[in-house]
């Protein structure tokens, strides 16, 4: 578990990568402890929103202390965050959640699958896997030909693209790519919309392979306060003795078989 604290960060840059998708780079000490799959809470100035907006970590440069967040505008909070400019300060809460278990991928044929705004966390994950000598295959599923982060991902592994409209790569989703290109996986690590994660879970169960999925799409407050993210688990929680977990504090990454989705 990471140590959670509030900290002021400074905006280095903000760029628009695709319609509604922004790339925010921040100077923060939190970059030094961030792991792939974790997220931070970003506070907005509007005092009526006391809870921060949870945004997953796209990249962490531990040496330079730079955290990169790539997010989609999904409401007023993220719309305000998209107006932050170079030099401005923004308060963060972090580092939050559990990351992907890199040790499970060590030496194994590892396939990363990112769908839509689930693609950004795959970048830090691919980087960390490559650094430990396990270069992954990365399947990125986009809506259309706006292939944000594709070139960044190519630095750390072989990238295969699916688009819903068929404008680039395979027409379909990440699993269409698996079938059409006969991609073999010993371990899958994925993030994306719930229907995609459900399909990956059933594929992994059928094939008898481990799949670690990030359920971050289901998060609301991100800090354990709203209970909007509770999901059913297959095992009982050792403390509460109930079969459920809070995605934001117990996850967002789970082994697919551990959660009912
Ligand atoms: Fe609010 Fe988890 S997102 S409790």
PDB file of C-alpha atoms and ligand atoms in Angstrom:
ATOM      1  CA  UNK A   1       0.000   0.000   0.000  1.00  0.00           C
ATOM      2  CA  UNK A   2       1.187   3.477  -0.788  1.00  0.00           C
ATOM      3  CA  UNK A   3       1.343   6.367   1.631  1.00  0.00           C
ATOM      4  CA  UNK A   4      -1.481   8.758   0.927  1.00  0.00           C
ATOM      5  CA  UNK A   5      -1.001  12.498   1.346  1.00  0.00           C
ATOM      6  CA  UNK A   6      -2.041  15.862  -0.041  1.00  0.00           C
ATOM      7  CA  UNK A   7       0.575  17.762  -1.944  1.00  0.00           C
ATOM      8  CA  UNK A   8       0.775  20.837  -4.150  1.00  0.00           C
ATOM      9  CA  UNK A   9       2.088  20.171  -7.636  1.00  0.00           C
ATOM     10  CA  UNK A  10       3.059  22.539 -10.435  1.00  0.00           C
ATOM     11  CA  UNK A  11       1.779  22.267 -13.996  1.00  0.00           C
ATOM     12  CA  UNK A  12       4.558  21.755 -16.550  1.00  0.00           C
ATOM     13  CA  UNK A  13       2.289  21.488 -19.585  1.00  0.00           C
ATOM     14  CA  UNK A  14      -1.187  20.621 -20.759  1.00  0.00           C
ATOM     15  CA  UNK A  15      -1.961  19.414 -24.283  1.00  0.00           C
ATOM     16  CA  UNK A  16      -5.030  18.168 -26.075  1.00  0.00           C
ATOM     17  CA  UNK A  17      -4.319  14.733 -27.599  1.00  0.00           C
ATOM     18  CA  UNK A  18      -7.702  14.012 -29.202  1.00  0.00           C
ATOM     19  CA  UNK A  19     -11.231  15.418 -28.885  1.00  0.00           C
ATOM     20  CA  UNK A  20     -11.964  15.571 -25.131  1.00  0.00           C
ATOM     21  CA  UNK A  21      -8.670  13.882 -24.184  1.00  0.00           C
ATOM     22  CA  UNK A  22      -5.959  15.854 -22.405  1.00  0.00           C
ATOM     23  CA  UNK A  23      -2.348  15.271 -21.376  1.00  0.00           C
ATOM     24  CA  UNK A  24      -1.305  16.993 -18.142  1.00  0.00           C
ATOM     25  CA  UNK A  25       2.285  16.929 -16.850  1.00  0.00           C
ATOM     26  CA  UNK A  26       2.973  17.888 -13.266  1.00  0.00           C
ATOM     27  CA  UNK A  27       6.024  18.350 -11.073  1.00  0.00           C
ATOM     28  CA  UNK A  28       5.349  16.369  -7.900  1.00  0.00           C
ATOM     29  CA  UNK A  29       7.242  14.241  -5.407  1.00  0.00           C
ATOM     30  CA  UNK A  30       4.482  11.663  -5.877  1.00  0.00           C
ATOM     31  CA  UNK A  31       6.038  10.675  -9.203  1.00  0.00           C
ATOM     32  CA  UNK A  32       8.805   8.977  -7.229  1.00  0.00           C
ATOM     33  CA  UNK A  33       6.490   6.428  -5.651  1.00  0.00           C
ATOM     34  CA  UNK A  34       3.841   6.047  -8.364  1.00  0.00           C
ATOM     35  CA  UNK A  35       3.269   2.560  -9.760  1.00  0.00           C
ATOM     36  CA  UNK A  36       1.530   1.525 -12.964  1.00  0.00           C
ATOM     37  CA  UNK A  37      -2.195   1.106 -12.341  1.00  0.00           C
ATOM     38  CA  UNK A  38      -2.342   3.547  -9.435  1.00  0.00           C
ATOM     39  CA  UNK A  39      -4.091   6.907  -9.610  1.00  0.00           C
ATOM     40  CA  UNK A  40      -4.127  10.317  -7.959  1.00  0.00           C
ATOM     41  CA  UNK A  41      -6.957  12.578  -6.832  1.00  0.00           C
ATOM     42  CA  UNK A  42      -6.849  15.993  -8.489  1.00  0.00           C
ATOM     43  CA  UNK A  43      -8.574  18.808  -6.561  1.00  0.00           C
ATOM     44  CA  UNK A  44     -10.517  21.465  -8.395  1.00  0.00           C
ATOM     45  CA  UNK A  45     -10.903  25.031  -7.157  1.00  0.00           C
ATOM     46  CA  UNK A  46     -14.665  24.796  -6.895  1.00  0.00           C
ATOM     47  CA  UNK A  47     -15.295  24.446  -3.139  1.00  0.00           C
ATOM     48  CA  UNK A  48     -18.599  22.663  -3.778  1.00  0.00           C
ATOM     49  CA  UNK A  49     -16.562  19.703  -4.997  1.00  0.00           C
ATOM     50  CA  UNK A  50     -14.720  18.729  -1.857  1.00  0.00           C
ATOM     51  CA  UNK A  51     -13.624  15.405  -3.230  1.00  0.00           C
ATOM     52  CA  UNK A  52     -10.855  15.240  -5.799  1.00  0.00           C
ATOM     53  CA  UNK A  53     -11.313  13.752  -9.276  1.00  0.00           C
ATOM     54  CA  UNK A  54      -9.548  10.372  -9.604  1.00  0.00           C
ATOM     55  CA  UNK A  55      -7.220  10.227 -12.626  1.00  0.00           C
ATOM     56  CA  UNK A  56      -4.978   7.282 -13.456  1.00  0.00           C
ATOM     57  CA  UNK A  57      -1.241   7.595 -13.864  1.00  0.00           C
ATOM     58  CA  UNK A  58      -0.119   7.470 -17.470  1.00  0.00           C
ATOM     59  CA  UNK A  59       3.590   7.887 -16.862  1.00  0.00           C
ATOM     60  CA  UNK A  60       5.854   8.617 -13.903  1.00  0.00           C
ATOM     61  CA  UNK A  61       9.379   9.947 -14.369  1.00  0.00           C
ATOM     62  CA  UNK A  62      10.858   9.115 -10.998  1.00  0.00           C
ATOM     63  CA  UNK A  63      14.159  10.930 -11.609  1.00  0.00           C
ATOM     64  CA  UNK A  64      12.653  14.210 -12.810  1.00  0.00           C
ATOM     65  CA  UNK A  65       9.648  14.006 -10.460  1.00  0.00           C
ATOM     66  CA  UNK A  66       7.191  14.338 -13.330  1.00  0.00           C
ATOM     67  CA  UNK A  67       3.763  12.743 -13.302  1.00  0.00           C
ATOM     68  CA  UNK A  68       1.806  12.480 -16.550  1.00  0.00           C
ATOM     69  CA  UNK A  69      -1.977  12.195 -16.443  1.00  0.00           C
ATOM     70  CA  UNK A  70      -3.960  11.526 -19.609  1.00  0.00           C
ATOM     71  CA  UNK A  71      -7.705  11.822 -19.013  1.00  0.00           C
ATOM     72  CA  UNK A  72     -11.031  12.350 -20.714  1.00  0.00           C
ATOM     73  CA  UNK A  73     -13.315  15.237 -19.867  1.00  0.00           C
ATOM     74  CA  UNK A  74     -16.249  13.517 -18.180  1.00  0.00           C
ATOM     75  CA  UNK A  75     -17.889  16.350 -16.235  1.00  0.00           C
ATOM     76  CA  UNK A  76     -17.329  19.758 -14.672  1.00  0.00           C
ATOM     77  CA  UNK A  77     -14.367  18.645 -12.562  1.00  0.00           C
ATOM     78  CA  UNK A  78     -12.305  17.265 -15.419  1.00  0.00           C
ATOM     79  CA  UNK A  79     -13.407  20.198 -17.624  1.00  0.00           C
ATOM     80  CA  UNK A  80     -11.896  22.567 -15.058  1.00  0.00           C
ATOM     81  CA  UNK A  81      -8.723  20.464 -14.830  1.00  0.00           C
ATOM     82  CA  UNK A  82      -8.352  20.755 -18.618  1.00  0.00           C
ATOM     83  CA  UNK A  83      -7.987  24.534 -18.272  1.00  0.00           C
ATOM     84  CA  UNK A  84      -4.885  24.300 -16.048  1.00  0.00           C
ATOM     85  CA  UNK A  85      -1.887  25.971 -17.631  1.00  0.00           C
ATOM     86  CA  UNK A  86       1.870  25.916 -17.292  1.00  0.00           C
ATOM     87  CA  UNK A  87       3.082  27.349 -13.976  1.00  0.00           C
ATOM     88  CA  UNK A  88      -0.233  26.985 -12.136  1.00  0.00           C
ATOM     89  CA  UNK A  89      -0.464  24.995  -8.934  1.00  0.00           C
ATOM     90  CA  UNK A  90      -2.836  22.140  -8.347  1.00  0.00           C
ATOM     91  CA  UNK A  91      -3.371  20.058  -5.235  1.00  0.00           C
ATOM     92  CA  UNK A  92      -3.131  16.294  -5.477  1.00  0.00           C
ATOM     93  CA  UNK A  93      -4.070  13.435  -3.185  1.00  0.00           C
ATOM     94  CA  UNK A  94      -2.019  10.341  -3.702  1.00  0.00           C
ATOM     95  CA  UNK A  95      -0.697   8.011  -4.534  1.00  0.00           C
ATOM     96  CA  UNK A  96      -3.955   6.000  -4.479  1.00  0.00           C
ATOM     97  CA  UNK A  97      -4.966   2.395  -5.129  1.00  0.00           C
ATOM     98  CA  UNK A  98      -3.063  -0.747  -5.907  1.00  0.00           C
ATOM     99  CA  UNK A  99      -1.070  -1.143  -9.094  1.00  0.00           C
ATOM    100  CA  UNK A 100      -0.584  -4.044 -11.503  1.00  0.00           C
ATOM    101  CA  UNK A 101       1.462  -6.951 -10.031  1.00  0.00           C
ATOM    102  CA  UNK A 102       4.579  -6.797 -12.217  1.00  0.00           C
ATOM    103  CA  UNK A 103       6.013  -9.934 -10.609  1.00  0.00           C
ATOM    104  CA  UNK A 104       3.167 -11.983 -12.140  1.00  0.00           C
ATOM    105  CA  UNK A 105       4.394 -10.999 -15.618  1.00  0.00           C
ATOM    106  CA  UNK A 106       8.084 -11.663 -15.073  1.00  0.00           C
ATOM    107  CA  UNK A 107       9.408 -13.855 -17.868  1.00  0.00           C
ATOM    108  CA  UNK A 108       5.934 -14.548 -19.262  1.00  0.00           C
ATOM    109  CA  UNK A 109       4.316 -13.657 -22.586  1.00  0.00           C
ATOM    110  CA  UNK A 110       2.420 -10.617 -21.362  1.00  0.00           C
ATOM    111  CA  UNK A 111      -0.316  -8.901 -23.331  1.00  0.00           C
ATOM    112  CA  UNK A 112      -1.561  -5.480 -22.282  1.00  0.00           C
ATOM    113  CA  UNK A 113      -5.029  -4.437 -23.422  1.00  0.00           C
ATOM    114  CA  UNK A 114      -6.246  -0.877 -23.181  1.00  0.00           C
ATOM    115  CA  UNK A 115      -9.589   0.380 -24.390  1.00  0.00           C
ATOM    116  CA  UNK A 116     -10.341   4.098 -24.833  1.00  0.00           C
ATOM    117  CA  UNK A 117      -9.397   6.034 -21.736  1.00  0.00           C
ATOM    118  CA  UNK A 118      -8.090   2.724 -20.324  1.00  0.00           C
ATOM    119  CA  UNK A 119      -5.113   3.078 -22.673  1.00  0.00           C
ATOM    120  CA  UNK A 120      -3.128   5.667 -20.626  1.00  0.00           C
ATOM    121  CA  UNK A 121      -2.284   3.376 -17.656  1.00  0.00           C
ATOM    122  CA  UNK A 122      -0.867   0.847 -20.141  1.00  0.00           C
ATOM    123  CA  UNK A 123       1.988   3.256 -20.936  1.00  0.00           C
ATOM    124  CA  UNK A 124       3.618   3.259 -17.486  1.00  0.00           C
ATOM    125  CA  UNK A 125       2.890  -0.465 -17.225  1.00  0.00           C
ATOM    126  CA  UNK A 126       4.590  -1.224 -20.569  1.00  0.00           C
ATOM    127  CA  UNK A 127       7.561   0.927 -19.552  1.00  0.00           C
ATOM    128  CA  UNK A 128       8.018  -0.840 -16.209  1.00  0.00           C
ATOM    129  CA  UNK A 129       7.653  -4.291 -17.812  1.00  0.00           C
ATOM    130  CA  UNK A 130      10.222  -3.481 -20.484  1.00  0.00           C
ATOM    131  CA  UNK A 131      12.630  -2.164 -17.828  1.00  0.00           C
ATOM    132  CA  UNK A 132      12.442  -5.480 -16.003  1.00  0.00           C
ATOM    133  CA  UNK A 133      13.083  -7.413 -19.234  1.00  0.00           C
ATOM    134  CA  UNK A 134       9.534  -8.496 -20.116  1.00  0.00           C
ATOM    135  CA  UNK A 135       8.631  -6.629 -23.289  1.00  0.00           C
ATOM    136  CA  UNK A 136       4.853  -6.792 -23.703  1.00  0.00           C
ATOM    137  CA  UNK A 137       2.532  -6.947 -26.693  1.00  0.00           C
ATOM    138  CA  UNK A 138       0.149  -4.002 -26.363  1.00  0.00           C
ATOM    139  CA  UNK A 139      -3.324  -4.051 -27.900  1.00  0.00           C
ATOM    140  CA  UNK A 140      -4.933  -0.632 -27.979  1.00  0.00           C
ATOM    141  CA  UNK A 141      -8.618  -0.283 -28.774  1.00  0.00           C
ATOM    142  CA  UNK A 142      -9.787   3.094 -30.056  1.00  0.00           C
ATOM    143  CA  UNK A 143     -13.140   4.432 -31.163  1.00  0.00           C
ATOM    144  CA  UNK A 144     -11.742   5.893 -34.402  1.00  0.00           C
ATOM    145  CA  UNK A 145      -8.500   6.974 -36.035  1.00  0.00           C
ATOM    146  CA  UNK A 146      -7.482   9.400 -33.234  1.00  0.00           C
ATOM    147  CA  UNK A 147      -4.707   7.120 -31.973  1.00  0.00           C
ATOM    148  CA  UNK A 148      -3.595   9.008 -28.893  1.00  0.00           C
ATOM    149  CA  UNK A 149      -0.458   7.634 -27.124  1.00  0.00           C
ATOM    150  CA  UNK A 150       0.233   5.061 -29.862  1.00  0.00           C
ATOM    151  CA  UNK A 151       3.727   6.375 -30.574  1.00  0.00           C
ATOM    152  CA  UNK A 152       4.530   6.529 -26.868  1.00  0.00           C
ATOM    153  CA  UNK A 153       3.446   2.904 -26.440  1.00  0.00           C
ATOM    154  CA  UNK A 154       5.632   1.793 -29.353  1.00  0.00           C
ATOM    155  CA  UNK A 155       8.725   2.664 -27.321  1.00  0.00           C
ATOM    156  CA  UNK A 156       7.997  -0.207 -24.940  1.00  0.00           C
ATOM    157  CA  UNK A 157       6.500  -3.041 -26.973  1.00  0.00           C
ATOM    158  CA  UNK A 158       4.772  -4.214 -30.122  1.00  0.00           C
ATOM    159  CA  UNK A 159       1.527  -2.274 -30.559  1.00  0.00           C
ATOM    160  CA  UNK A 160      -1.551  -3.707 -32.305  1.00  0.00           C
ATOM    161  CA  UNK A 161      -4.490  -1.398 -32.957  1.00  0.00           C
ATOM    162  CA  UNK A 162      -8.230  -2.010 -33.121  1.00  0.00           C
ATOM    163  CA  UNK A 163     -10.741   0.683 -34.037  1.00  0.00           C
ATOM    164  CA  UNK A 164     -14.502   0.446 -33.680  1.00  0.00           C
ATOM    165  CA  UNK A 165     -15.042   2.165 -37.016  1.00  0.00           C
ATOM    166  CA  UNK A 166     -12.326   0.129 -38.757  1.00  0.00           C
ATOM    167  CA  UNK A 167     -10.480   3.274 -39.901  1.00  0.00           C
ATOM    168  CA  UNK A 168      -7.107   1.962 -38.635  1.00  0.00           C
ATOM    169  CA  UNK A 169      -5.913  -1.556 -37.778  1.00  0.00           C
ATOM    170  CA  UNK A 170      -8.387  -4.315 -37.023  1.00  0.00           C
ATOM    171  CA  UNK A 171     -12.066  -3.404 -37.109  1.00  0.00           C
ATOM    172  CA  UNK A 172     -13.498  -4.373 -33.760  1.00  0.00           C
ATOM    173  CA  UNK A 173     -12.126  -4.469 -30.239  1.00  0.00           C
ATOM    174  CA  UNK A 174      -9.031  -5.750 -28.451  1.00  0.00           C
ATOM    175  CA  UNK A 175     -10.275  -9.348 -28.460  1.00  0.00           C
ATOM    176  CA  UNK A 176     -10.923  -9.214 -32.204  1.00  0.00           C
ATOM    177  CA  UNK A 177      -7.204  -8.514 -32.537  1.00  0.00           C
ATOM    178  CA  UNK A 178      -6.382 -11.515 -30.315  1.00  0.00           C
ATOM    179  CA  UNK A 179      -8.493 -13.787 -32.523  1.00  0.00           C
ATOM    180  CA  UNK A 180      -7.499 -12.417 -35.911  1.00  0.00           C
ATOM    181  CA  UNK A 181      -3.790 -12.134 -35.222  1.00  0.00           C
ATOM    182  CA  UNK A 182      -3.570 -15.224 -33.019  1.00  0.00           C
ATOM    183  CA  UNK A 183      -1.983 -13.371 -30.121  1.00  0.00           C
ATOM    184  CA  UNK A 184      -0.846 -15.761 -27.402  1.00  0.00           C
ATOM    185  CA  UNK A 185      -0.853 -14.616 -23.811  1.00  0.00           C
ATOM    186  CA  UNK A 186       0.304 -16.202 -20.586  1.00  0.00           C
ATOM    187  CA  UNK A 187      -0.762 -13.140 -18.608  1.00  0.00           C
ATOM    188  CA  UNK A 188      -3.170 -10.336 -19.553  1.00  0.00           C
ATOM    189  CA  UNK A 189      -3.211  -6.898 -17.947  1.00  0.00           C
ATOM    190  CA  UNK A 190      -6.030  -4.625 -18.997  1.00  0.00           C
ATOM    191  CA  UNK A 191      -7.938  -1.422 -18.422  1.00  0.00           C
ATOM    192  CA  UNK A 192     -10.996  -0.119 -20.227  1.00  0.00           C
ATOM    193  CA  UNK A 193     -14.781  -0.014 -20.246  1.00  0.00           C
ATOM    194  CA  UNK A 194     -16.698  -2.663 -18.328  1.00  0.00           C
ATOM    195  CA  UNK A 195     -18.010  -4.635 -21.373  1.00  0.00           C
ATOM    196  CA  UNK A 196     -14.417  -5.009 -22.585  1.00  0.00           C
ATOM    197  CA  UNK A 197     -13.239  -6.192 -19.161  1.00  0.00           C
ATOM    198  CA  UNK A 198     -16.114  -8.675 -18.930  1.00  0.00           C
ATOM    199  CA  UNK A 199     -15.170 -10.101 -22.325  1.00  0.00           C
ATOM    200  CA  UNK A 200     -11.517 -10.331 -21.269  1.00  0.00           C
ATOM    201  CA  UNK A 201     -12.486 -12.103 -18.057  1.00  0.00           C
ATOM    202  CA  UNK A 202     -14.490 -14.751 -19.878  1.00  0.00           C
ATOM    203  CA  UNK A 203     -11.715 -15.190 -22.448  1.00  0.00           C
ATOM    204  CA  UNK A 204      -9.118 -15.589 -19.679  1.00  0.00           C
ATOM    205  CA  UNK A 205     -11.259 -18.089 -17.756  1.00  0.00           C
ATOM    206  CA  UNK A 206     -11.881 -20.083 -20.943  1.00  0.00           C
ATOM    207  CA  UNK A 207      -8.182 -20.122 -21.824  1.00  0.00           C
ATOM    208  CA  UNK A 208      -7.004 -20.750 -18.246  1.00  0.00           C
ATOM    209  CA  UNK A 209      -4.794 -17.679 -18.129  1.00  0.00           C
ATOM    210  CA  UNK A 210      -4.438 -15.013 -15.478  1.00  0.00           C
ATOM    211  CA  UNK A 211      -5.886 -11.594 -16.225  1.00  0.00           C
ATOM    212  CA  UNK A 212      -5.371  -8.517 -14.083  1.00  0.00           C
ATOM    213  CA  UNK A 213      -7.989  -5.898 -14.813  1.00  0.00           C
ATOM    214  CA  UNK A 214      -8.294  -2.310 -13.619  1.00  0.00           C
ATOM    215  CA  UNK A 215     -11.879  -1.378 -12.805  1.00  0.00           C
ATOM    216  CA  UNK A 216     -11.117   2.329 -12.566  1.00  0.00           C
ATOM    217  CA  UNK A 217     -14.025   3.220 -14.839  1.00  0.00           C
ATOM    218  CA  UNK A 218     -16.379   2.466 -11.939  1.00  0.00           C
ATOM    219  CA  UNK A 219     -14.767   4.960  -9.544  1.00  0.00           C
ATOM    220  CA  UNK A 220     -16.465   8.138  -8.379  1.00  0.00           C
ATOM    221  CA  UNK A 221     -14.800   9.873  -5.401  1.00  0.00           C
ATOM    222  CA  UNK A 222     -11.710   7.669  -5.540  1.00  0.00           C
ATOM    223  CA  UNK A 223     -11.032   7.934  -1.806  1.00  0.00           C
ATOM    224  CA  UNK A 224     -13.350   5.424  -0.143  1.00  0.00           C
ATOM    225  CA  UNK A 225     -16.012   7.992   0.796  1.00  0.00           C
ATOM    226  CA  UNK A 226     -18.994   7.487  -1.532  1.00  0.00           C
ATOM    227  CA  UNK A 227     -19.249   3.669  -1.739  1.00  0.00           C
ATOM    228  CA  UNK A 228     -20.246   4.148  -5.359  1.00  0.00           C
ATOM    229  CA  UNK A 229     -17.553   1.737  -6.454  1.00  0.00           C
ATOM    230  CA  UNK A 230     -18.398  -1.341  -4.370  1.00  0.00           C
ATOM    231  CA  UNK A 231     -18.181  -4.576  -6.352  1.00  0.00           C
ATOM    232  CA  UNK A 232     -18.884  -8.188  -5.458  1.00  0.00           C
ATOM    233  CA  UNK A 233     -15.928 -10.470  -4.892  1.00  0.00           C
ATOM    234  CA  UNK A 234     -15.658 -14.222  -4.955  1.00  0.00           C
ATOM    235  CA  UNK A 235     -13.852 -14.395  -1.604  1.00  0.00           C
ATOM    236  CA  UNK A 236     -14.933 -12.923   1.730  1.00  0.00           C
ATOM    237  CA  UNK A 237     -13.114  -9.849   3.000  1.00  0.00           C
ATOM    238  CA  UNK A 238     -11.102 -11.061   6.032  1.00  0.00           C
ATOM    239  CA  UNK A 239     -12.112  -8.001   8.087  1.00  0.00           C
ATOM    240  CA  UNK A 240     -15.718  -7.296   7.165  1.00  0.00           C
ATOM    241  CA  UNK A 241     -16.586 -10.958   6.326  1.00  0.00           C
ATOM    242  CA  UNK A 242     -18.649  -9.818   3.341  1.00  0.00           C
ATOM    243  CA  UNK A 243     -18.096 -10.630  -0.285  1.00  0.00           C
ATOM    244  CA  UNK A 244     -17.399  -7.173  -1.580  1.00  0.00           C
ATOM    245  CA  UNK A 245     -14.610  -4.687  -2.163  1.00  0.00           C
ATOM    246  CA  UNK A 246     -14.246  -1.000  -2.814  1.00  0.00           C
ATOM    247  CA  UNK A 247     -12.611  -0.575  -6.197  1.00  0.00           C
ATOM    248  CA  UNK A 248     -10.887   2.676  -5.221  1.00  0.00           C
ATOM    249  CA  UNK A 249      -9.226   1.397  -2.053  1.00  0.00           C
ATOM    250  CA  UNK A 250      -9.006  -2.394  -2.563  1.00  0.00           C
ATOM    251  CA  UNK A 251      -8.216  -2.009  -6.297  1.00  0.00           C
ATOM    252  CA  UNK A 252      -8.560  -0.659  -8.886  1.00  0.00           C
ATOM    253  CA  UNK A 253      -6.546  -3.669 -10.128  1.00  0.00           C
ATOM    254  CA  UNK A 254      -7.949  -7.131  -9.396  1.00  0.00           C
ATOM    255  CA  UNK A 255      -7.309 -10.615 -10.746  1.00  0.00           C
ATOM    256  CA  UNK A 256     -10.357 -11.085 -13.003  1.00  0.00           C
ATOM    257  CA  UNK A 257     -11.570 -14.216 -11.201  1.00  0.00           C
ATOM    258  CA  UNK A 258     -11.709 -12.358  -7.873  1.00  0.00           C
ATOM    259  CA  UNK A 259     -14.484 -10.003  -8.946  1.00  0.00           C
ATOM    260  CA  UNK A 260     -18.015 -10.369 -10.264  1.00  0.00           C
ATOM    261  CA  UNK A 261     -18.325  -7.905 -13.100  1.00  0.00           C
TER     262      UNK A 261
HETATM  263 FE1  LIG B   1     -16.057   6.528  -3.780  1.00  0.00          FE
HETATM  264 FE2  LIG B   1     -14.738   4.227  -4.067  1.00  0.00          FE
HETATM  265  S1  LIG B   1     -15.092   5.713  -5.533  1.00  0.00           S
HETATM  266  S2  LIG B   1     -15.813   4.902  -2.339  1.00  0.00           S
END
